CSV table of N, CA and C in Angstrom, one decimal:
chain,number,residue,atom,x,y,z
Q,329,MET,N,45.7,115.3,42.0
Q,329,MET,CA,46.0,114.7,40.7
Q,329,MET,C,47.3,113.9,40.8
Q,330,SER,N,47.3,112.6,40.3
Q,330,SER,CA,48.4,111.7,40.3
Q,330,SER,C,49.2,111.9,39.0
Q,331,VAL,N,50.5,111.9,39.1
Q,331,VAL,CA,51.4,111.9,37.9
Q,331,VAL,C,52.2,110.6,37.9
Q,332,THR,N,52.0,109.9,36.8
Q,332,THR,CA,52.7,108.7,36.6
Q,332,THR,C,53.3,108.7,35.2
Q,333,ILE,N,54.7,108.5,35.2
Q,333,ILE,CA,55.4,108.6,33.9
Q,333,ILE,C,56.3,107.4,33.8
Q,334,GLU,N,56.2,106.7,32.6
Q,334,GLU,CA,57.1,105.6,32.4
Q,334,GLU,C,58.5,106.1,32.0
Q,335,LEU,N,59.5,105.7,32.8
Q,335,LEU,CA,60.9,106.1,32.6
Q,335,LEU,C,61.8,104.9,32.4
Q,336,ASP,N,62.9,105.0,31.7
Q,336,ASP,CA,63.8,104.0,31.5
Q,336,ASP,C,65.2,104.4,32.0
Q,337,PHE,N,65.6,103.8,33.2
Q,337,PHE,CA,66.9,104.2,33.8
Q,337,PHE,C,68.0,103.2,33.4
Q,338,THR,N,67.8,102.3,32.5
Q,338,THR,CA,68.7,101.3,32.1
Q,338,THR,C,70.1,101.9,31.7
Q,339,GLY,N,71.2,101.5,32.3
Q,339,GLY,CA,72.5,102.0,31.9
Q,339,GLY,C,72.8,103.3,32.5
Q,340,HIS,N,72.0,103.9,33.4
Q,340,HIS,CA,72.3,105.2,34.0
Q,340,HIS,C,72.6,105.0,35.5
Q,341,THR,N,73.4,106.0,36.0
Q,341,THR,CA,73.7,106.1,37.5
Q,341,THR,C,73.3,107.5,37.9
Q,342,PRO,N,73.0,107.7,39.1
Q,342,PRO,CA,72.6,109.0,39.6
Q,342,PRO,C,73.7,110.1,39.3
Q,343,ALA,N,73.3,111.3,39.0
Q,343,ALA,CA,74.2,112.4,38.8
Q,343,ALA,C,75.0,112.6,40.1
Q,344,GLY,N,76.3,112.8,39.9
Q,344,GLY,CA,77.1,113.0,41.1
Q,344,GLY,C,77.6,111.7,41.7
Q,345,ALA,N,77.1,110.6,41.2
Q,345,ALA,CA,77.6,109.3,41.8
Q,345,ALA,C,78.4,108.6,40.7
Q,346,GLY,N,79.2,109.4,40.0
Q,346,GLY,CA,80.0,108.8,38.9
Q,346,GLY,C,81.2,108.1,39.5
Q,347,LEU,N,82.3,108.1,38.8
Q,347,LEU,CA,83.5,107.4,39.3
Q,347,LEU,C,84.3,108.2,40.3
Q,348,GLY,N,85.0,107.6,41.2
Q,348,GLY,CA,85.8,108.2,42.2
Q,348,GLY,C,87.2,107.7,42.1
Q,349,TYR,N,88.0,108.2,43.0
Q,349,TYR,CA,89.4,107.9,43.1
Q,349,TYR,C,89.7,107.4,44.5
Q,350,LEU,N,90.6,106.4,44.7
Q,350,LEU,CA,91.0,105.9,46.0
Q,350,LEU,C,92.2,106.6,46.4
Q,351,ASP,N,92.6,106.4,47.7
Q,351,ASP,CA,93.8,106.8,48.2
Q,351,ASP,C,94.9,105.8,47.7
Q,352,THR,N,96.1,106.3,47.5
Q,352,THR,CA,97.2,105.4,47.1
Q,352,THR,C,97.4,104.4,48.2
Q,353,GLY,N,97.6,103.1,47.9
Q,353,GLY,CA,97.8,102.1,48.8
Q,353,GLY,C,97.2,100.8,48.5
Q,354,LEU,N,97.2,99.8,49.4
Q,354,LEU,CA,96.6,98.5,49.2
Q,354,LEU,C,95.1,98.6,49.4
Q,355,HIS,N,94.3,97.9,48.5
Q,355,HIS,CA,92.9,98.0,48.5
Q,355,HIS,C,92.3,96.6,48.1
Q,356,THR,N,91.0,96.4,48.4
Q,356,THR,CA,90.3,95.4,47.8
Q,356,THR,C,89.1,96.0,47.2
Q,357,ALA,N,88.5,95.3,46.2
Q,357,ALA,CA,87.3,95.9,45.5
Q,357,ALA,C,86.4,94.7,45.2
Q,358,GLN,N,85.1,95.0,45.1
Q,358,GLN,CA,84.1,94.1,44.7
Q,358,GLN,C,83.8,94.4,43.2
Q,359,ILE,N,83.9,93.5,42.3
Q,359,ILE,CA,83.6,93.7,40.9
Q,359,ILE,C,82.1,93.8,40.8
Q,360,VAL,N,81.6,94.9,40.1
Q,360,VAL,CA,80.2,95.1,39.9
Q,360,VAL,C,79.7,95.0,38.4
Q,361,GLU,N,80.7,95.2,37.5
Q,361,GLU,CA,80.2,95.2,36.1
Q,361,GLU,C,81.4,95.3,35.1
Q,362,PHE,N,81.2,94.8,33.9
Q,362,PHE,CA,82.1,94.8,32.8
Q,362,PHE,C,81.4,95.5,31.6
Q,363,ARG,N,82.2,96.2,30.8
Q,363,ARG,CA,81.8,96.7,29.5
Q,363,ARG,C,82.9,96.5,28.5
Q,364,HIS,N,82.5,96.0,27.4
Q,364,HIS,CA,83.5,95.7,26.3
Q,364,HIS,C,83.2,96.7,25.2
Q,365,TYR,N,84.3,97.4,24.7
Q,365,TYR,CA,84.2,98.3,23.6
Q,365,TYR,C,85.0,97.8,22.5
Q,366,GLU,N,84.3,97.2,21.5
Q,366,GLU,CA,85.0,96.5,20.4
Q,366,GLU,C,85.8,97.5,19.5
Q,367,GLU,N,85.3,98.7,19.3
Q,367,GLU,CA,86.0,99.7,18.5
Q,367,GLU,C,87.4,100.0,19.0
Q,368,SER,N,87.5,100.0,20.3
Q,368,SER,CA,88.9,100.3,20.9
Q,368,SER,C,89.5,99.1,21.4
Q,369,ASN,N,88.9,98.0,21.4
Q,369,ASN,CA,89.4,96.7,21.9
Q,369,ASN,C,89.8,96.8,23.3
Q,370,ARG,N,88.9,97.4,24.1
Q,370,ARG,CA,89.1,97.6,25.6
Q,370,ARG,C,88.0,97.0,26.4
Q,371,LEU,N,88.4,96.5,27.6
Q,371,LEU,CA,87.5,96.0,28.5
Q,371,LEU,C,87.5,96.9,29.8
Q,372,TYR,N,86.4,97.4,30.2
Q,372,TYR,CA,86.3,98.2,31.4
Q,372,TYR,C,85.7,97.4,32.5
Q,373,CYS,N,86.3,97.4,33.7
Q,373,CYS,CA,85.8,96.7,34.8
Q,373,CYS,C,85.5,97.8,35.9
Q,374,TYR,N,84.2,97.8,36.3
Q,374,TYR,CA,83.7,98.7,37.3
Q,374,TYR,C,83.7,98.0,38.7
Q,375,MET,N,84.2,98.7,39.7
Q,375,MET,CA,84.4,98.0,41.0
Q,375,MET,C,83.9,99.0,42.1
Q,376,LEU,N,83.7,98.4,43.3
Q,376,LEU,CA,83.3,99.2,44.5
Q,376,LEU,C,84.3,99.0,45.6
Q,377,THR,N,84.9,100.0,46.2
Q,377,THR,CA,85.7,100.0,47.3
Q,377,THR,C,85.2,101.0,48.3
Q,378,ASN,N,84.8,100.5,49.5
Q,378,ASN,CA,84.3,101.4,50.5
Q,378,ASN,C,83.3,102.4,50.0
Q,379,GLY,N,82.4,102.0,49.1
Q,379,GLY,CA,81.3,102.8,48.6
Q,379,GLY,C,81.8,103.7,47.4
Q,380,ILE,N,83.0,103.6,47.0
Q,380,ILE,CA,83.5,104.4,45.9
Q,380,ILE,C,83.5,103.5,44.7
Q,381,ARG,N,82.8,104.0,43.6
Q,381,ARG,CA,82.8,103.3,42.3
Q,381,ARG,C,84.0,103.8,41.5
Q,382,HIS,N,84.8,102.8,41.0
Q,382,HIS,CA,86.0,103.2,40.2
Q,382,HIS,C,86.1,102.1,39.1
Q,383,ARG,N,87.0,102.4,38.2
Q,383,ARG,CA,87.1,101.4,37.1
Q,383,ARG,C,88.5,101.3,36.6
Q,384,ASP,N,88.8,100.1,36.1
Q,384,ASP,CA,90.1,99.9,35.5
Q,384,ASP,C,89.8,99.5,34.0
Q,385,SER,N,90.7,99.8,33.2
Q,385,SER,CA,90.6,99.6,31.7
Q,385,SER,C,91.7,98.6,31.3
Q,386,PHE,N,91.3,97.6,30.5
Q,386,PHE,CA,92.3,96.7,30.0
Q,386,PHE,C,92.3,96.7,28.5
Q,387,SER,N,93.4,96.8,27.9
Q,387,SER,CA,93.6,96.6,26.5
Q,387,SER,C,93.5,95.1,26.3
Q,388,LEU,N,92.9,94.7,25.2
Q,388,LEU,CA,92.8,93.3,24.9
Q,388,LEU,C,93.8,92.9,23.8
Q,389,SER,N,94.8,93.7,23.7
Q,389,SER,CA,95.9,93.3,22.7
Q,389,SER,C,96.7,92.2,23.3
Q,390,GLU,N,97.5,91.6,22.5
Q,390,GLU,CA,98.3,90.5,22.9
Q,390,GLU,C,99.4,90.9,23.9
Q,391,LYS,N,99.9,92.1,23.8
Q,391,LYS,CA,101.0,92.6,24.7
Q,391,LYS,C,100.4,92.8,26.1
Q,392,ALA,N,99.1,93.1,26.2
Q,392,ALA,CA,98.5,93.5,27.5
Q,392,ALA,C,97.9,92.3,28.2
Q,393,MET,N,97.9,91.1,27.6
Q,393,MET,CA,97.4,89.9,28.3
Q,393,MET,C,97.9,89.6,29.7
Q,394,PRO,N,99.2,89.8,30.0
Q,394,PRO,CA,99.7,89.6,31.3
Q,394,PRO,C,99.0,90.4,32.4
Q,395,PHE,N,98.6,91.6,32.0
Q,395,PHE,CA,97.9,92.5,33.0
Q,395,PHE,C,96.5,92.0,33.3
Q,396,LEU,N,95.8,91.6,32.2
Q,396,LEU,CA,94.5,91.0,32.4
Q,396,LEU,C,94.5,89.7,33.1
Q,397,MET,N,95.6,88.9,32.9
Q,397,MET,CA,95.7,87.7,33.6
Q,397,MET,C,96.0,87.9,35.1
Q,398,GLY,N,96.8,88.9,35.4
Q,398,GLY,CA,97.0,89.3,36.8
Q,398,GLY,C,95.7,89.7,37.5
Q,399,PHE,N,94.8,90.4,36.8
Q,399,PHE,CA,93.5,90.8,37.3
Q,399,PHE,C,92.7,89.5,37.6
Q,400,LEU,N,92.6,88.6,36.6
Q,400,LEU,CA,91.8,87.4,36.7
Q,400,LEU,C,92.3,86.5,37.8
Q,401,VAL,N,93.6,86.4,38.0
Q,401,VAL,CA,94.1,85.6,39.1
Q,401,VAL,C,93.8,86.2,40.4
Q,402,SER,N,93.8,87.5,40.5
Q,402,SER,CA,93.4,88.2,41.7
Q,402,SER,C,92.0,88.0,42.1
Q,403,ALA,N,91.1,87.8,41.1
Q,403,ALA,CA,89.7,87.6,41.3
Q,403,ALA,C,89.4,86.2,41.6
Q,404,GLY,N,90.4,85.3,41.7
Q,404,GLY,CA,90.2,83.9,42.1
Q,404,GLY,C,90.2,82.9,40.9
Q,405,VAL,N,90.5,83.3,39.7
Q,405,VAL,CA,90.6,82.4,38.6
Q,405,VAL,C,91.9,81.7,38.7
Q,406,PRO,N,91.9,80.3,38.7
Q,406,PRO,CA,93.1,79.6,38.7
Q,406,PRO,C,94.0,79.9,37.5
Q,407,GLU,N,95.3,80.1,37.7
Q,407,GLU,CA,96.1,80.5,36.6
Q,407,GLU,C,96.2,79.3,35.6
Q,408,THR,N,96.0,78.1,36.0
Q,408,THR,CA,96.0,76.9,35.1
Q,408,THR,C,94.8,77.0,34.1
Q,409,LYS,N,93.8,77.7,34.4
Q,409,LYS,CA,92.6,77.8,33.5
Q,409,LYS,C,92.9,78.9,32.4
Q,410,LEU,N,94.0,79.6,32.6
Q,410,LEU,CA,94.2,80.8,31.6
Q,410,LEU,C,95.4,80.4,30.7
Q,411,SER,N,95.1,79.4,29.8
Q,411,SER,CA,96.1,79.1,28.8
Q,411,SER,C,95.4,78.8,27.5
Q,412,GLY,N,96.1,79.1,26.5
Q,412,GLY,CA,95.5,78.9,25.1
Q,412,GLY,C,94.4,79.9,24.9
Q,413,LYS,N,93.6,79.6,23.8
Q,413,LYS,CA,92.4,80.4,23.5
Q,413,LYS,C,91.2,79.9,24.3
Q,414,ILE,N,90.6,80.9,25.0
Q,414,ILE,CA,89.4,80.5,25.7
Q,414,ILE,C,88.3,81.6,25.5
Q,415,LYS,N,87.0,81.2,25.7
Q,415,LYS,CA,86.0,82.2,25.7
Q,415,LYS,C,85.7,82.4,27.2
Q,416,PHE,N,86.0,83.6,27.7
Q,416,PHE,CA,85.9,83.9,29.1
Q,416,PHE,C,84.6,84.6,29.5
Q,417,PRO,N,83.8,84.1,30.4
Q,417,PRO,CA,82.5,84.7,30.8
Q,417,PRO,C,82.7,85.7,31.9
Q,418,PHE,N,83.1,87.0,31.5
Q,418,PHE,CA,83.4,88.0,32.5
Q,418,PHE,C,82.3,88.3,33.5
Q,419,ASP,N,81.0,88.1,33.1
Q,419,ASP,CA,79.9,88.4,34.0
Q,419,ASP,C,79.9,87.5,35.2
Q,420,LYS,N,80.6,86.3,35.1
Q,420,LYS,CA,80.7,85.4,36.2
Q,420,LYS,C,81.5,85.9,37.3
Q,421,LEU,N,82.3,87.0,37.0
Q,421,LEU,CA,83.2,87.6,38.1
Q,421,LEU,C,82.4,88.7,38.9
Q,422,ASN,N,81.2,89.1,38.5
Q,422,ASN,CA,80.5,90.1,39.2
Q,422,ASN,C,80.3,89.6,40.7
Q,423,GLY,N,80.6,90.4,41.6
Q,423,GLY,CA,80.5,90.1,43.0
Q,423,GLY,C,81.8,89.5,43.6
Q,424,LYS,N,82.8,89.2,42.8
Q,424,LYS,CA,84.1,88.6,43.3
Q,424,LYS,C,84.9,89.8,43.8
Q,425,THR,N,85.9,89.5,44.6
Q,425,THR,CA,86.8,90.4,45.2
Q,425,THR,C,88.2,90.4,44.5
Q,426,VAL,N,88.7,91.5,44.2
Q,426,VAL,CA,90.1,91.6,43.7
Q,426,VAL,C,91.0,92.4,44.7
Q,427,HIS,N,92.2,92.1,44.7
Q,427,HIS,CA,93.2,92.7,45.7
Q,427,HIS,C,94.2,93.4,44.8
Q,428,PHE,N,94.6,94.7,45.2
Q,428,PHE,CA,95.5,95.4,44.4
Q,428,PHE,C,96.2,96.5,45.2
Q,429,ASN,N,97.3,97.0,44.6
Q,429,ASN,CA,98.0,98.2,45.1
Q,429,ASN,C,97.6,99.3,44.1
Q,430,TYR,N,97.1,100.4,44.6
Q,430,TYR,CA,96.6,101.5,43.8
Q,430,TYR,C,97.4,102.7,43.9
Q,431,THR,N,97.7,103.3,42.8
Q,431,THR,CA,98.4,104.6,42.8
Q,431,THR,C,97.4,105.6,42.2
Q,432,ALA,N,97.1,106.6,43.0
Q,432,ALA,CA,96.1,107.6,42.6
Q,432,ALA,C,96.7,108.5,41.5
Q,433,PRO,N,95.8,109.0,40.6
Q,433,PRO,CA,96.3,110.0,39.6
Q,433,PRO,C,96.5,111.4,40.3
Q,434,GLN,N,97.3,112.2,39.7
Q,434,GLN,CA,97.4,113.6,40.2
Q,434,GLN,C,96.2,114.3,39.8
Q,435,LEU,N,95.5,114.9,40.8
Q,435,LEU,CA,94.2,115.6,40.6
Q,435,LEU,C,94.4,117.1,40.5
Q,436,GLY,N,93.7,117.8,39.6
Q,436,GLY,CA,93.8,119.2,39.5
Q,436,GLY,C,92.8,119.9,40.4
Q,437,ALA,N,92.7,121.2,40.3
Q,437,ALA,CA,91.8,122.0,41.2
Q,437,ALA,C,90.4,121.6,41.1
Q,438,ASN,N,90.0,121.1,39.9
Q,438,ASN,CA,88.6,120.7,39.7
Q,438,ASN,C,88.3,119.3,40.2
Q,439,GLY,N,89.2,118.6,40.8
Q,439,GLY,CA,89.0,117.3,41.3
Q,439,GLY,C,89.2,116.2,40.2
Q,440,GLN,N,89.5,116.6,39.0
Q,440,GLN,CA,89.7,115.6,37.9
Q,440,GLN,C,91.2,115.4,37.7
Q,441,PRO,N,91.6,114.2,37.2
Q,441,PRO,CA,93.0,114.0,36.9
Q,441,PRO,C,93.6,115.0,35.9
Q,442,VAL,N,94.8,115.5,36.2
Q,442,VAL,CA,95.5,116.4,35.2
Q,442,VAL,C,95.8,115.6,34.0
Q,443,GLU,N,95.9,116.2,32.9
Q,443,GLU,CA,96.2,115.6,31.6
Q,443,GLU,C,97.5,114.7,31.7
Q,444,GLY,N,97.3,113.4,31.3
Q,444,GLY,CA,98.5,112.5,31.3
Q,444,GLY,C,98.6,111.8,32.7
Q,445,SER,N,97.8,112.0,33.6
Q,445,SER,CA,97.8,111.3,34.9
Q,445,SER,C,96.7,110.4,35.0
Q,446,TYR,N,96.9,109.1,35.3
Q,446,TYR,CA,95.9,108.1,35.4
Q,446,TYR,C,96.1,107.3,36.6
Q,447,PRO,N,95.0,106.7,37.1
Q,447,PRO,CA,95.1,105.7,38.3
Q,447,PRO,C,95.9,104.5,37.8
Q,448,ASP,N,96.6,103.9,38.7
Q,448,ASP,CA,97.4,102.7,38.3
Q,448,ASP,C,97.0,101.6,39.3
Q,449,TYR,N,96.6,100.4,38.7
Q,449,TYR,CA,96.2,99.2,39.5
Q,449,TYR,C,97.3,98.2,39.3
Q,450,ARG,N,97.8,97.6,40.4
Q,450,ARG,CA,98.7,96.4,40.3
Q,450,ARG,C,98.0,95.3,41.1
Q,451,TYR,N,97.4,94.4,40.4
Q,451,TYR,CA,96.7,93.3,41.0
Q,451,TYR,C,97.6,92.2,41.6
Q,452,VAL,N,97.2,91.7,42.7
Q,452,VAL,CA,98.0,90.7,43.4
Q,452,VAL,C,97.0,89.6,43.9
Q,453,ASN,N,97.5,88.4,44.2
Q,453,ASN,CA,96.6,87.4,44.8
Q,453,ASN,C,96.4,87.7,46.2
Q,454,GLU,N,95.4,87.0,46.8
Q,454,GLU,CA,95.0,87.3,48.2
Q,454,GLU,C,96.1,87.1,49.2
Q,455,GLN,N,96.9,86.0,49.0
Q,455,GLN,CA,98.0,85.7,49.9
Q,455,GLN,C,99.1,86.8,49.9
Q,456,TYR,N,99.4,87.3,48.8
Q,456,TYR,CA,100.4,88.4,48.7
Q,456,TYR,C,99.8,89.7,49.3
Q,457,TYR,N,98.5,90.0,49.1
Q,457,TYR,CA,97.9,91.1,49.6
Q,457,TYR,C,97.9,91.0,51.2
Q,458,THR,N,97.6,89.9,51.7
Q,458,THR,CA,97.6,89.7,53.2
Q,458,THR,C,99.0,89.9,53.8
Q,459,GLN,N,100.0,89.4,53.1
Q,459,GLN,CA,101.4,89.5,53.5
Q,459,GLN,C,101.8,91.0,53.5
Q,460,MET,N,101.4,91.7,52.5
Q,460,MET,CA,101.8,93.1,52.4
Q,460,MET,C,101.0,93.9,53.5
Q,461,LYS,N,99.7,93.7,53.7
Q,461,LYS,CA,99.0,94.4,54.8
Q,461,LYS,C,99.6,94.1,56.1
Q,462,LYS,N,100.0,92.9,56.4
Q,462,LYS,CA,100.7,92.5,57.6
Q,462,LYS,C,102.0,93.3,57.8
Q,463,ALA,N,102.8,93.3,56.7
Q,463,ALA,CA,104.1,94.0,56.8
Q,463,ALA,C,103.9,95.5,57.0
Q,464,LEU,N,102.9,96.1,56.4
Q,464,LEU,CA,102.7,97.5,56.5
Q,464,LEU,C,102.2,97.8,57.9
Q,465,SER,N,101.3,97.0,58.5
Q,465,SER,CA,100.8,97.2,59.8
Q,465,SER,C,101.8,97.0,60.9
Q,466,SER,N,102.8,96.1,60.7
Q,466,SER,CA,103.7,95.8,61.7
Q,466,SER,C,104.9,96.8,61.7
Q,467,SER,N,105.0,97.6,60.7
Q,467,SER,CA,106.1,98.5,60.7
Q,467,SER,C,105.8,99.6,61.7
Q,468,ALA,N,106.9,100.1,62.3
Q,468,ALA,CA,106.7,101.1,63.4
Q,468,ALA,C,107.1,102.4,63.0
Q,469,PRO,N,106.3,103.2,62.4
Q,469,PRO,CA,106.7,104.5,61.9
Q,469,PRO,C,107.0,105.5,63.0
Q,470,THR,N,106.7,105.2,64.2
Q,470,THR,CA,107.0,106.0,65.4
Q,470,THR,C,108.5,105.8,65.8
Q,471,ASP,N,109.2,104.9,65.2
Q,471,ASP,CA,110.6,104.7,65.5
Q,471,ASP,C,111.5,105.8,65.0
Q,472,PHE,N,111.0,106.6,64.1
Q,472,PHE,CA,111.8,107.6,63.4
Q,472,PHE,C,111.0,108.9,63.5
Q,473,LYS,N,111.8,110.0,63.5
Q,473,LYS,CA,111.2,111.3,63.4
Q,473,LYS,C,112.0,112.2,62.4
Q,474,VAL,N,111.4,113.1,61.8
Q,474,VAL,CA,112.1,114.0,60.8
Q,474,VAL,C,112.5,115.3,61.5
Q,475,GLU,N,113.7,115.6,61.4
Q,475,GLU,CA,114.2,116.9,62.0
Q,475,GLU,C,114.7,117.8,60.9
Q,476,GLU,N,114.4,119.0,61.0
Q,476,GLU,CA,115.0,120.0,60.0
Q,476,GLU,C,116.2,120.7,60.6
Q,477,THR,N,117.2,120.9,59.7
Q,477,THR,CA,118.3,121.6,60.2
Q,477,THR,C,118.0,123.1,60.4
Q,478,PRO,N,118.7,123.8,61.3
Q,478,PRO,CA,118.4,125.2,61.5
Q,478,PRO,C,118.6,126.0,60.2
Q,479,ALA,N,117.9,127.2,60.2
Q,479,ALA,CA,118.0,128.1,59.0
Q,479,ALA,C,119.5,128.5,58.8
Q,480,THR,N,119.9,128.6,57.6
Q,480,THR,CA,121.2,129.0,57.3
Q,480,THR,C,121.3,130.6,57.2
Q,481,ALA,N,122.4,131.1,57.0
Q,481,ALA,CA,122.6,132.5,57.0
Q,481,ALA,C,121.7,133.2,55.9
Q,482,ASN,N,121.4,132.5,54.8
Q,482,ASN,CA,120.6,133.1,53.8
Q,482,ASN,C,119.1,132.9,54.1
Q,483,GLY,N,118.8,132.3,55.2
Q,483,GLY,CA,117.4,132.1,55.6
Q,483,GLY,C,116.7,130.9,55.1
Q,484,SER,N,117.4,130.1,54.4
Q,484,SER,CA,116.7,128.8,53.9
Q,484,SER,C,117.1,127.7,54.8
Q,485,ASN,N,116.2,126.7,54.9
Q,485,ASN,CA,116.4,125.5,55.7
Q,485,ASN,C,117.2,124.6,55.0
Q,486,GLY,N,118.0,123.8,55.7
Q,486,GLY,CA,118.8,122.7,55.1
Q,486,GLY,C,117.9,121.5,54.7
Q,487,THR,N,118.5,120.5,54.2
Q,487,THR,CA,117.8,119.3,53.9
Q,487,THR,C,117.3,118.6,55.1
Q,488,PRO,N,116.0,118.1,55.2
Q,488,PRO,CA,115.6,117.4,56.4
Q,488,PRO,C,116.4,116.1,56.5
Q,489,ILE,N,116.6,115.7,57.8
Q,489,ILE,CA,117.4,114.5,58.0
Q,489,ILE,C,116.5,113.6,58.9
Q,490,VAL,N,116.7,112.3,58.8
Q,490,VAL,CA,115.9,111.3,59.6
Q,490,VAL,C,116.8,110.9,60.7
Q,491,ALA,N,116.3,111.0,61.9
Q,491,ALA,CA,117.1,110.5,63.1
Q,491,ALA,C,116.3,109.6,63.9
Q,492,ALA,N,116.9,108.6,64.6
Q,492,ALA,CA,116.2,107.7,65.4
Q,492,ALA,C,115.9,108.4,66.7
Q,493,LYS,N,114.7,108.1,67.3
Q,493,LYS,CA,114.3,108.6,68.5
Q,493,LYS,C,115.2,107.9,69.6
Q,494,GLU,N,115.5,108.7,70.6
Q,494,GLU,CA,116.4,108.2,71.6
Q,494,GLU,C,115.4,107.6,72.7
Q,495,GLU,N,115.8,106.4,73.1
Q,495,GLU,CA,115.0,105.7,74.2
Q,495,GLU,C,115.6,106.4,75.5
Q,496,ALA,N,114.8,106.4,76.6
Q,496,ALA,CA,115.2,107.0,77.8
Q,496,ALA,C,116.4,106.2,78.3
Q,497,GLY,N,117.5,106.9,78.4
Q,497,GLY,CA,118.8,106.3,78.9
Q,497,GLY,C,119.5,105.5,77.9
Q,498,GLY,N,119.1,105.4,76.6
Q,498,GLY,CA,119.7,104.6,75.6
Q,498,GLY,C,120.6,105.4,74.7
Q,499,ASP,N,121.4,104.6,74.0
Q,499,ASP,CA,122.4,105.2,73.0
Q,499,ASP,C,121.6,105.6,71.8
Q,500,GLU,N,121.9,106.7,71.2
Q,500,GLU,CA,121.1,107.2,70.0
Q,500,GLU,C,121.2,106.2,68.8
Q,501,PHE,N,122.2,105.3,68.8
Q,501,PHE,CA,122.4,104.4,67.7
Q,501,PHE,C,121.9,102.9,68.1
Q,502,GLU,N,121.3,102.8,69.3
Q,502,GLU,CA,120.9,101.5,69.8
Q,502,GLU,C,119.9,100.9,68.9
Q,503,PHE,N,119.1,101.6,68.1
Q,503,PHE,CA,118.1,101.1,67.2
Q,503,PHE,C,118.8,100.2,66.1
Q,504,LEU,N,120.1,100.5,65.8
Q,504,LEU,CA,120.8,99.7,64.8
Q,504,LEU,C,121.1,98.2,65.3
Q,505,MET,N,121.1,98.0,66.6
Q,505,MET,CA,121.4,96.7,67.1
Q,505,MET,C,120.2,95.8,67.3
Q,506,SER,N,119.0,96.3,67.2
Q,506,SER,CA,117.9,95.4,67.4
Q,506,SER,C,117.4,94.8,66.1
């Protein structure tokens, strides 16, 4: 016996495939969808980064326009096009890439953000993003190591200190001269 049922999946995503959170740091995302909520005067932008669906929310108040402009410039909209009153077709941005520095929310034991903790997006243009990625990848974190002071008489450790690694046969402060 064949079972055929007409179903409407419009506006739904699979259970368990809701929104996720990224690691803190520099990221890019592909814009996949916008939703406008008139009652709260907010615009939600849904994006994908490495298979993780996440969203940012923009207030459409006058005070919040610089943040929305930063997002739009990151998506490739020329800043010169963002002046005065305009009707902006957000759906034209679907598939575009945005560049941003992301700060993850503090998550509780259930994997959800703790009350009052939210993800933070700081959108940048592609040139700035590339410059920051290059600067971060060229830094040499192996040039330093963290050492802990020995335990004190009361059994507690002192404050960790950062010391330069000594090169074979080199002065311990030689790193200051390069």
